[in-house]
């Protein structure tokens, strides 16, 4: 047990990661040494930032809490604190069921942990974070909460309504991170395209991205978690105008069948979705689209599923994730629909959908052989440097494995010729 050390464990999404990074920086300013997701817990204090999105994530968070409770009881750690989405929603239940935790915090009052340990927030650290990512890229959270009311989603029940961060706070954070060496920004929110609507009723995401793009040192800006309903077309103009705005868009569609879209409360139709995809591709030639799809939602028929498969064949998404529906307490679908698609059918549909995407991805990656791309190097593994082009987000998208006789610098850009491909990754050499 190392005195003065706090070990952070972050569960769930990149939005949680940002919260952990903010708190870690504050603790460091107060004299603590912080580690993140270390394989071995050595600090006297542990902070678990939990996820409460779906049942599997909730169970993983609970298992982690129980594991650290055991460590505390065995004297391997002195204090245990829990924050994040799970404790935001279930704080009272957790306090009753697992009282061995020293204190539970929600998603928005976690800075109180500083006060409870006799420390104070350091104003000069505003906008600073202890980056857990490689030092050349960072996630940038521009809002909290969500005003959408998708039938399956518990996020609004946890985080509340959409709240946009002040524009200048965001831009100052970008300047601060650039000064620390960050070149690439992953823009994240629960609903990216809603930015600004809560302030004056207008979407301001395009203006925000333009202003970020103007900051010297910003090399890549990548957009995550857009919503198809009322998608701001001006974003497409910005992508064409600005070289440092990646031709990459993460837009979760969930399904394509009108039956499913209506039951999911997505406020968009099949026709509108297909028109939007066509317009995006026409407006921004060469754009890479990432989407997320769901199978097994209550009432999904075989016809609905085949419609989804046909849509994926038509859209040919460059990047895609998928998951099977999981009933979440308190959501509209849990309260009003029967979870009537058998679990084995859900799994079969998920496997079929991902197999189709795997074939599409393999074809598209093979088409890149012989082309040249600008690549940022993330790390080195054995005989390869691992990098990404503007068309790949960290951790979730295909990477480029680079053979090089010269030493490449992590966080630097190189022009790479693609020499080979696999189902999901590319191979290349520096030109």
Tab-separated table of C-alpha atoms in Angstrom:
chain	number	residue	atom	x	y	z
A	1	UNK	CA	0.000	0.000	0.000
A	2	UNK	CA	1.558	3.268	-1.143
A	3	UNK	CA	0.747	6.276	1.009
A	4	UNK	CA	-0.324	9.319	-0.988
A	5	UNK	CA	-1.336	7.267	-4.038
A	6	UNK	CA	-4.848	7.062	-5.479
A	7	UNK	CA	-5.701	4.338	-7.984
A	8	UNK	CA	-8.563	5.168	-10.360
A	9	UNK	CA	-10.632	2.533	-12.149
A	10	UNK	CA	-12.923	3.785	-14.924
A	11	UNK	CA	-15.786	1.703	-16.295
A	12	UNK	CA	-17.885	2.419	-19.364
A	13	UNK	CA	-17.586	5.165	-21.942
A	14	UNK	CA	-15.136	7.908	-22.827
A	15	UNK	CA	-17.389	10.489	-21.139
A	16	UNK	CA	-16.670	8.769	-17.821
A	17	UNK	CA	-12.984	8.730	-18.700
A	18	UNK	CA	-12.977	12.522	-19.004
A	19	UNK	CA	-14.510	12.843	-15.517
A	20	UNK	CA	-11.788	10.600	-14.086
A	21	UNK	CA	-9.083	12.618	-15.828
A	22	UNK	CA	-10.418	15.904	-14.404
A	23	UNK	CA	-10.511	14.527	-10.857
A	24	UNK	CA	-7.075	12.920	-11.163
A	25	UNK	CA	-5.540	16.249	-12.162
A	26	UNK	CA	-7.099	17.942	-9.140
A	27	UNK	CA	-5.730	15.293	-6.802
A	28	UNK	CA	-2.281	15.628	-8.346
A	29	UNK	CA	-2.441	19.389	-7.773
A	30	UNK	CA	-3.134	18.537	-4.126
A	31	UNK	CA	-0.018	16.408	-3.851
A	32	UNK	CA	-1.320	12.905	-4.574
A	33	UNK	CA	0.163	10.449	-7.057
A	34	UNK	CA	-2.562	8.973	-9.302
A	35	UNK	CA	-2.643	5.841	-11.433
A	36	UNK	CA	-5.366	4.703	-13.821
A	37	UNK	CA	-6.629	1.178	-14.578
A	38	UNK	CA	-3.403	-0.304	-13.264
A	39	UNK	CA	-3.120	-4.094	-13.374
A	40	UNK	CA	-2.072	-4.030	-9.726
A	41	UNK	CA	-3.778	-1.926	-7.061
A	42	UNK	CA	-1.083	-0.358	-4.892
A	43	UNK	CA	-2.550	2.939	-3.685
A	44	UNK	CA	-3.982	3.536	-0.239
A	45	UNK	CA	-7.124	5.000	-1.843
A	46	UNK	CA	-9.167	3.598	-4.743
A	47	UNK	CA	-11.803	5.504	-6.735
A	48	UNK	CA	-14.132	3.498	-8.990
A	49	UNK	CA	-15.950	5.454	-11.706
A	50	UNK	CA	-18.898	3.217	-12.547
A	51	UNK	CA	-21.106	2.610	-15.588
A	52	UNK	CA	-24.859	2.068	-15.338
A	53	UNK	CA	-25.862	1.969	-19.005
A	54	UNK	CA	-26.881	-1.659	-19.558
A	55	UNK	CA	-27.224	-4.712	-17.314
A	56	UNK	CA	-23.825	-6.189	-18.196
A	57	UNK	CA	-22.111	-2.875	-17.437
A	58	UNK	CA	-23.953	-2.535	-14.133
A	59	UNK	CA	-22.921	-6.035	-13.095
A	60	UNK	CA	-19.305	-5.401	-14.050
A	61	UNK	CA	-19.312	-2.251	-11.928
A	62	UNK	CA	-20.821	-4.089	-8.947
A	63	UNK	CA	-18.307	-6.942	-9.289
A	64	UNK	CA	-15.462	-4.423	-9.306
A	65	UNK	CA	-16.815	-2.699	-6.184
A	66	UNK	CA	-17.080	-6.043	-4.371
A	67	UNK	CA	-13.561	-6.994	-5.417
A	68	UNK	CA	-12.190	-3.762	-3.952
A	69	UNK	CA	-14.324	-4.122	-0.809
A	70	UNK	CA	-12.521	-7.419	-0.250
A	71	UNK	CA	-9.170	-5.668	-0.737
A	72	UNK	CA	-10.180	-3.097	1.881
A	73	UNK	CA	-11.271	-5.775	4.346
A	74	UNK	CA	-7.935	-7.538	3.857
A	75	UNK	CA	-6.075	-4.309	4.581
A	76	UNK	CA	-4.661	-3.911	1.065
A	77	UNK	CA	-6.297	-0.489	0.654
A	78	UNK	CA	-7.363	2.082	3.237
A	79	UNK	CA	-10.239	3.947	1.568
A	80	UNK	CA	-12.701	3.078	-1.215
A	81	UNK	CA	-14.879	5.607	-3.038
A	82	UNK	CA	-17.417	5.060	-5.826
A	83	UNK	CA	-18.676	7.625	-8.355
A	84	UNK	CA	-20.279	7.673	-11.803
A	85	UNK	CA	-23.487	6.575	-13.471
A	86	UNK	CA	-24.290	3.508	-11.353
A	87	UNK	CA	-24.061	5.424	-8.082
A	88	UNK	CA	-25.856	8.407	-9.619
A	89	UNK	CA	-28.905	6.233	-10.209
A	90	UNK	CA	-28.699	3.708	-7.378
A	91	UNK	CA	-26.855	5.514	-4.578
A	92	UNK	CA	-29.352	4.661	-1.841
A	93	UNK	CA	-29.504	0.994	-2.841
A	94	UNK	CA	-25.712	0.739	-3.022
A	95	UNK	CA	-25.295	2.369	0.389
A	96	UNK	CA	-27.657	-0.226	1.848
A	97	UNK	CA	-26.276	-3.259	0.006
A	98	UNK	CA	-22.534	-2.461	0.054
A	99	UNK	CA	-21.973	-0.216	3.102
A	100	UNK	CA	-18.244	-1.049	3.227
A	101	UNK	CA	-17.601	1.654	0.611
A	102	UNK	CA	-16.465	4.807	2.410
A	103	UNK	CA	-18.691	7.073	0.340
A	104	UNK	CA	-20.718	7.075	-2.856
A	105	UNK	CA	-20.862	10.033	-5.235
A	106	UNK	CA	-23.002	10.591	-8.301
A	107	UNK	CA	-21.999	11.745	-11.751
A	108	UNK	CA	-21.988	15.459	-11.016
A	109	UNK	CA	-20.860	15.885	-7.383
A	110	UNK	CA	-17.652	13.857	-7.581
A	111	UNK	CA	-15.477	16.931	-6.932
A	112	UNK	CA	-16.823	16.820	-3.367
A	113	UNK	CA	-14.431	13.914	-2.861
A	114	UNK	CA	-11.617	16.469	-2.706
A	115	UNK	CA	-13.304	18.262	0.196
A	116	UNK	CA	-14.080	15.014	1.988
A	117	UNK	CA	-10.373	14.164	1.946
A	118	UNK	CA	-9.494	17.586	3.330
A	119	UNK	CA	-8.384	19.011	0.000
A	120	UNK	CA	-9.704	21.825	-2.177
A	121	UNK	CA	-10.245	22.392	-5.877
A	122	UNK	CA	-7.303	24.161	-7.517
A	123	UNK	CA	-8.666	26.927	-9.750
A	124	UNK	CA	-5.473	27.178	-11.799
A	125	UNK	CA	-6.045	23.583	-12.959
A	126	UNK	CA	-9.346	24.451	-14.627
A	127	UNK	CA	-9.412	22.845	-18.066
A	128	UNK	CA	-6.488	20.590	-17.199
A	129	UNK	CA	-6.679	16.810	-17.078
A	130	UNK	CA	-4.444	13.877	-16.288
A	131	UNK	CA	-4.627	12.270	-19.720
A	132	UNK	CA	-4.985	8.496	-19.624
A	133	UNK	CA	-4.811	8.317	-23.418
A	134	UNK	CA	-1.560	8.668	-25.386
A	135	UNK	CA	-0.491	12.293	-24.986
A	136	UNK	CA	-1.250	13.246	-28.611
A	137	UNK	CA	-5.024	12.707	-28.459
A	138	UNK	CA	-7.815	13.440	-26.017
A	139	UNK	CA	-11.564	13.075	-25.663
A	140	UNK	CA	-13.391	16.394	-25.422
A	141	UNK	CA	-16.818	16.390	-23.775
A	142	UNK	CA	-18.995	19.291	-24.943
A	143	UNK	CA	-22.222	18.558	-23.048
A	144	UNK	CA	-23.917	16.396	-20.443
A	145	UNK	CA	-27.290	14.680	-20.489
A	146	UNK	CA	-29.788	14.089	-23.273
A	147	UNK	CA	-33.201	15.464	-24.243
A	148	UNK	CA	-33.969	12.558	-26.568
A	149	UNK	CA	-36.335	9.969	-25.179
A	150	UNK	CA	-35.436	6.784	-27.017
A	151	UNK	CA	-37.586	3.991	-25.621
A	152	UNK	CA	-34.699	1.677	-24.706
A	153	UNK	CA	-32.234	4.167	-23.217
A	154	UNK	CA	-31.621	4.784	-19.511
A	155	UNK	CA	-29.095	7.580	-20.017
A	156	UNK	CA	-31.596	10.478	-19.572
A	157	UNK	CA	-32.758	8.808	-16.342
A	158	UNK	CA	-29.163	8.904	-15.098
A	159	UNK	CA	-27.739	12.142	-16.465
A	160	UNK	CA	-30.848	14.288	-16.827
A	161	UNK	CA	-31.561	16.796	-19.572
A	162	UNK	CA	-29.052	18.066	-22.107
A	163	UNK	CA	-26.731	20.790	-20.805
A	164	UNK	CA	-24.239	22.347	-23.228
A	165	UNK	CA	-20.901	23.472	-21.848
A	166	UNK	CA	-20.131	27.169	-22.401
A	167	UNK	CA	-18.339	27.608	-25.707
A	168	UNK	CA	-15.392	29.532	-24.259
A	169	UNK	CA	-14.820	26.852	-21.597
A	170	UNK	CA	-14.535	24.257	-24.345
A	171	UNK	CA	-12.218	26.377	-26.483
A	172	UNK	CA	-10.003	27.178	-23.495
A	173	UNK	CA	-9.748	23.474	-22.695
A	174	UNK	CA	-8.661	22.831	-26.284
A	175	UNK	CA	-5.983	25.539	-26.031
A	176	UNK	CA	-4.752	24.085	-22.743
A	177	UNK	CA	-4.558	20.555	-24.144
A	178	UNK	CA	-2.824	21.728	-27.328
A	179	UNK	CA	-0.201	23.445	-25.161
A	180	UNK	CA	0.348	20.073	-23.468
A	181	UNK	CA	0.933	18.342	-26.802
A	182	UNK	CA	-2.529	17.125	-27.831
A	183	UNK	CA	-3.006	17.161	-31.610
A	184	UNK	CA	-6.196	15.144	-32.090
A	185	UNK	CA	-9.582	15.683	-30.444
A	186	UNK	CA	-12.423	13.153	-30.235
A	187	UNK	CA	-15.541	15.298	-29.743
A	188	UNK	CA	-18.018	13.460	-27.535
A	189	UNK	CA	-21.454	14.067	-26.052
A	190	UNK	CA	-24.528	11.989	-25.449
A	191	UNK	CA	-26.039	13.790	-28.450
A	192	UNK	CA	-23.439	15.805	-30.346
A	193	UNK	CA	-25.728	17.627	-32.762
A	194	UNK	CA	-27.956	19.020	-29.972
A	195	UNK	CA	-25.160	21.288	-28.765
A	196	UNK	CA	-26.488	24.805	-28.100
A	197	UNK	CA	-30.200	24.018	-28.365
A	198	UNK	CA	-30.638	24.294	-24.595
A	199	UNK	CA	-29.022	27.747	-24.682
A	200	UNK	CA	-30.993	29.572	-27.376
A	201	UNK	CA	-32.961	26.932	-29.265
A	202	UNK	CA	-30.411	26.704	-32.100
A	203	UNK	CA	-27.842	24.064	-33.024
A	204	UNK	CA	-24.364	25.559	-32.629
A	205	UNK	CA	-22.196	22.507	-33.223
A	206	UNK	CA	-20.952	23.706	-36.637
A	207	UNK	CA	-19.886	27.090	-35.208
A	208	UNK	CA	-18.132	25.388	-32.308
A	209	UNK	CA	-16.190	23.056	-34.601
A	210	UNK	CA	-15.133	25.982	-36.813
A	211	UNK	CA	-13.750	27.845	-33.789
A	212	UNK	CA	-11.939	24.742	-32.571
A	213	UNK	CA	-10.529	24.260	-36.054
A	214	UNK	CA	-9.071	27.787	-35.944
A	215	UNK	CA	-6.922	27.009	-32.893
A	216	UNK	CA	-3.305	26.596	-33.926
A	217	UNK	CA	-1.986	23.107	-33.223
A	218	UNK	CA	-5.301	21.277	-33.686
A	219	UNK	CA	-4.484	18.672	-36.337
A	220	UNK	CA	-7.558	16.436	-36.273
A	221	UNK	CA	-11.116	16.888	-34.987
A	222	UNK	CA	-13.323	13.813	-35.051
A	223	UNK	CA	-17.086	13.850	-34.410
A	224	UNK	CA	-18.837	11.217	-32.309
A	225	UNK	CA	-22.441	10.434	-31.387
A	226	UNK	CA	-24.500	12.441	-33.855
A	227	UNK	CA	-28.254	11.876	-34.121
A	228	UNK	CA	-30.093	11.522	-37.451
A	229	UNK	CA	-33.207	13.522	-36.543
A	230	UNK	CA	-32.681	17.220	-37.425
A	231	UNK	CA	-29.067	16.568	-38.364
A	232	UNK	CA	-27.367	19.975	-38.958
A	233	UNK	CA	-26.236	19.888	-42.595
A	234	UNK	CA	-23.856	22.783	-41.940
A	235	UNK	CA	-21.549	20.249	-40.300
A	236	UNK	CA	-20.965	18.756	-43.740
A	237	UNK	CA	-19.930	22.172	-45.050
A	238	UNK	CA	-17.435	22.475	-42.189
A	239	UNK	CA	-15.927	19.091	-43.060
A	240	UNK	CA	-15.317	20.264	-46.606
A	241	UNK	CA	-14.016	23.687	-45.527
A	242	UNK	CA	-11.563	22.585	-42.867
A	243	UNK	CA	-8.702	20.168	-43.479
A	244	UNK	CA	-8.333	19.434	-39.774
A	245	UNK	CA	-11.954	18.282	-39.413
A	246	UNK	CA	-11.818	14.576	-40.198
A	247	UNK	CA	-14.072	13.213	-42.915
A	248	UNK	CA	-15.495	10.858	-40.336
A	249	UNK	CA	-18.885	10.833	-38.644
A	250	UNK	CA	-20.183	8.582	-35.898
A	251	UNK	CA	-23.976	8.585	-36.212
A	252	UNK	CA	-25.959	5.957	-34.289
A	253	UNK	CA	-28.969	4.780	-36.311
A	254	UNK	CA	-30.070	1.752	-34.217
A	255	UNK	CA	-32.423	0.327	-36.890
A	256	UNK	CA	-33.991	1.034	-40.274
A	257	UNK	CA	-37.413	-0.623	-40.180
A	258	UNK	CA	-40.155	1.981	-39.719
A	259	UNK	CA	-41.836	-0.424	-37.313
A	260	UNK	CA	-38.730	-0.523	-35.120
A	261	UNK	CA	-37.889	3.173	-35.435
A	262	UNK	CA	-41.414	4.079	-34.331
A	263	UNK	CA	-41.403	1.682	-31.373
A	264	UNK	CA	-37.953	2.928	-30.379
A	265	UNK	CA	-39.193	6.570	-30.394
A	266	UNK	CA	-36.366	7.605	-32.699
A	267	UNK	CA	-38.397	10.376	-34.413
A	268	UNK	CA	-37.023	9.496	-37.831
A	269	UNK	CA	-38.196	7.261	-40.685
A	270	UNK	CA	-36.484	4.784	-42.968
A	271	UNK	CA	-36.852	7.116	-45.934
A	272	UNK	CA	-35.429	10.088	-44.005
A	273	UNK	CA	-32.507	7.994	-42.798
A	274	UNK	CA	-31.607	6.744	-46.260
A	275	UNK	CA	-31.924	10.242	-47.706
A	276	UNK	CA	-29.601	11.551	-44.990
A	277	UNK	CA	-26.966	8.870	-45.662
A	278	UNK	CA	-27.113	9.632	-49.380
A	279	UNK	CA	-26.811	13.375	-48.770
A	280	UNK	CA	-23.864	12.960	-46.401
A	281	UNK	CA	-21.972	10.817	-48.904
A	282	UNK	CA	-22.764	13.183	-51.773
A	283	UNK	CA	-21.836	16.305	-49.798
A	284	UNK	CA	-18.579	14.935	-48.354
A	285	UNK	CA	-16.951	12.605	-50.907
A	286	UNK	CA	-14.811	9.969	-49.234
A	287	UNK	CA	-16.384	10.346	-45.794
A	288	UNK	CA	-16.222	7.361	-43.442
A	289	UNK	CA	-19.431	6.627	-41.561
A	290	UNK	CA	-19.565	4.756	-38.267
A	291	UNK	CA	-22.906	3.616	-36.904
A	292	UNK	CA	-24.354	1.503	-34.115
A	293	UNK	CA	-27.267	-0.867	-34.662
A	294	UNK	CA	-29.509	-2.846	-32.327
A	295	UNK	CA	-31.124	-6.245	-32.828
A	296	UNK	CA	-33.798	-7.964	-30.770
A	297	UNK	CA	-35.753	-4.881	-29.708
A	298	UNK	CA	-39.272	-5.848	-28.520
A	299	UNK	CA	-41.493	-6.582	-31.488
A	300	UNK	CA	-38.636	-7.071	-33.976
A	301	UNK	CA	-39.837	-9.559	-36.585
A	302	UNK	CA	-37.776	-11.537	-39.048
A	303	UNK	CA	-38.983	-9.091	-41.701
A	304	UNK	CA	-37.695	-6.156	-39.630
A	305	UNK	CA	-34.346	-7.864	-39.249
A	306	UNK	CA	-34.009	-8.658	-42.945
A	307	UNK	CA	-34.795	-5.007	-43.679
A	308	UNK	CA	-31.888	-4.099	-41.428
A	309	UNK	CA	-29.580	-6.549	-43.219
A	310	UNK	CA	-30.595	-5.147	-46.608
A	311	UNK	CA	-29.952	-1.636	-45.340
A	312	UNK	CA	-26.427	-2.524	-44.206
A	313	UNK	CA	-25.736	-4.036	-47.641
A	314	UNK	CA	-26.962	-0.811	-49.235
A	315	UNK	CA	-25.257	1.665	-46.886
A	316	UNK	CA	-21.889	-0.150	-46.726
A	317	UNK	CA	-20.793	1.511	-43.527
A	318	UNK	CA	-17.046	1.822	-43.215
A	319	UNK	CA	-17.332	1.246	-39.462
A	320	UNK	CA	-20.130	-0.427	-37.510
A	321	UNK	CA	-20.906	-1.737	-34.062
A	322	UNK	CA	-23.978	-3.696	-32.996
A	323	UNK	CA	-25.533	-5.062	-29.841
A	324	UNK	CA	-28.553	-7.042	-28.710
A	325	UNK	CA	-31.363	-5.293	-26.851
A	326	UNK	CA	-31.184	-5.438	-23.076
A	327	UNK	CA	-34.195	-4.392	-21.005
A	328	UNK	CA	-33.260	-1.497	-18.720
A	329	UNK	CA	-35.226	-0.626	-15.615
A	330	UNK	CA	-37.373	2.494	-15.856
A	331	UNK	CA	-37.165	2.932	-19.617
A	332	UNK	CA	-40.266	3.210	-21.778
A	333	UNK	CA	-39.628	-0.153	-23.411
A	334	UNK	CA	-39.208	-1.890	-20.048
A	335	UNK	CA	-42.443	-0.363	-18.772
A	336	UNK	CA	-44.594	-0.803	-21.884
A	337	UNK	CA	-43.153	-3.590	-24.057
A	338	UNK	CA	-42.623	-7.276	-23.511
A	339	UNK	CA	-39.043	-8.413	-24.133
A	340	UNK	CA	-40.385	-10.951	-26.615
A	341	UNK	CA	-37.413	-11.792	-28.839
A	342	UNK	CA	-35.756	-14.937	-27.410
A	343	UNK	CA	-32.134	-14.525	-26.350
A	344	UNK	CA	-30.927	-17.181	-28.794
A	345	UNK	CA	-32.655	-15.361	-31.664
A	346	UNK	CA	-31.072	-12.080	-30.558
A	347	UNK	CA	-27.651	-13.718	-30.634
A	348	UNK	CA	-28.252	-15.312	-34.038
A	349	UNK	CA	-29.294	-11.960	-35.494
A	350	UNK	CA	-26.342	-10.191	-33.913
A	351	UNK	CA	-23.922	-12.791	-35.285
A	352	UNK	CA	-25.444	-12.575	-38.772
A	353	UNK	CA	-25.312	-8.778	-38.776
A	354	UNK	CA	-21.687	-8.651	-37.650
A	355	UNK	CA	-20.687	-11.369	-40.133
A	356	UNK	CA	-22.181	-9.269	-42.925
A	357	UNK	CA	-20.304	-6.199	-41.723
A	358	UNK	CA	-17.092	-8.217	-41.465
A	359	UNK	CA	-17.395	-9.143	-45.144
A	360	UNK	CA	-18.104	-5.527	-46.107
A	361	UNK	CA	-15.185	-4.288	-44.012
A	362	UNK	CA	-12.793	-6.848	-45.526
A	363	UNK	CA	-13.786	-5.765	-49.051
A	364	UNK	CA	-13.387	-2.081	-48.245
A	365	UNK	CA	-10.030	-2.530	-46.529
A	366	UNK	CA	-8.703	-4.555	-49.487
A	367	UNK	CA	-9.633	-1.684	-51.801
A	368	UNK	CA	-7.139	0.520	-49.918
A	369	UNK	CA	-4.092	-1.531	-50.986
A	370	UNK	CA	-1.765	0.663	-53.027
A	371	UNK	CA	-3.188	3.939	-51.709
A	372	UNK	CA	-1.335	6.421	-49.506
A	373	UNK	CA	-2.705	7.926	-46.292
A	374	UNK	CA	-1.571	10.313	-43.584
A	375	UNK	CA	-1.163	8.366	-40.362
A	376	UNK	CA	-0.605	9.314	-36.740
A	377	UNK	CA	1.456	6.784	-34.761
A	378	UNK	CA	-0.156	5.718	-31.472
A	379	UNK	CA	2.311	3.149	-30.142
A	380	UNK	CA	4.776	0.369	-30.973
A	381	UNK	CA	3.989	-3.325	-30.546
A	382	UNK	CA	6.721	-5.880	-31.258
A	383	UNK	CA	7.731	-5.478	-34.924
A	384	UNK	CA	5.077	-2.914	-35.859
A	385	UNK	CA	4.252	0.695	-35.215
A	386	UNK	CA	0.485	1.037	-34.758
A	387	UNK	CA	-1.192	4.059	-36.292
A	388	UNK	CA	-4.476	5.435	-37.582
A	389	UNK	CA	-5.628	7.568	-40.463
A	390	UNK	CA	-8.225	10.324	-40.126
A	391	UNK	CA	-10.806	7.619	-40.843
A	392	UNK	CA	-10.249	5.675	-37.607
A	393	UNK	CA	-11.110	6.570	-34.053
A	394	UNK	CA	-8.933	5.171	-31.247
A	395	UNK	CA	-9.800	1.829	-29.646
A	396	UNK	CA	-12.882	1.027	-31.751
A	397	UNK	CA	-11.745	1.303	-35.382
A	398	UNK	CA	-9.238	-0.504	-37.637
A	399	UNK	CA	-5.579	0.366	-37.225
A	400	UNK	CA	-2.640	0.487	-39.608
A	401	UNK	CA	0.336	-1.738	-38.774
A	402	UNK	CA	3.486	-0.074	-40.095
A	403	UNK	CA	6.800	-1.780	-40.843
A	404	UNK	CA	9.683	0.667	-40.659
A	405	UNK	CA	13.469	0.381	-40.517
A	406	UNK	CA	13.674	3.863	-39.052
A	407	UNK	CA	12.485	4.837	-35.604
A	408	UNK	CA	9.077	6.482	-35.812
A	409	UNK	CA	8.030	9.020	-33.217
A	410	UNK	CA	4.874	8.296	-31.236
A	411	UNK	CA	2.333	11.067	-31.812
A	412	UNK	CA	3.863	12.165	-35.115
A	413	UNK	CA	2.342	12.039	-38.593
A	414	UNK	CA	3.741	10.035	-41.516
A	415	UNK	CA	2.650	9.319	-45.060
A	416	UNK	CA	2.090	5.584	-45.372
A	417	UNK	CA	1.500	3.382	-48.409
A	418	UNK	CA	-0.963	0.556	-47.762
A	419	UNK	CA	0.575	-2.784	-48.750
A	420	UNK	CA	-1.886	-5.372	-47.404
A	421	UNK	CA	-5.117	-5.799	-45.468
A	422	UNK	CA	-6.930	-8.185	-43.144
A	423	UNK	CA	-10.604	-8.256	-42.189
A	424	UNK	CA	-10.316	-5.177	-40.022
A	425	UNK	CA	-6.759	-3.823	-40.157
A	426	UNK	CA	-4.339	-2.513	-42.768
A	427	UNK	CA	-0.588	-2.949	-43.241
A	428	UNK	CA	1.705	-0.300	-44.631
A	429	UNK	CA	5.134	1.218	-44.973
A	430	UNK	CA	6.365	4.775	-44.585
A	431	UNK	CA	6.878	6.558	-47.892
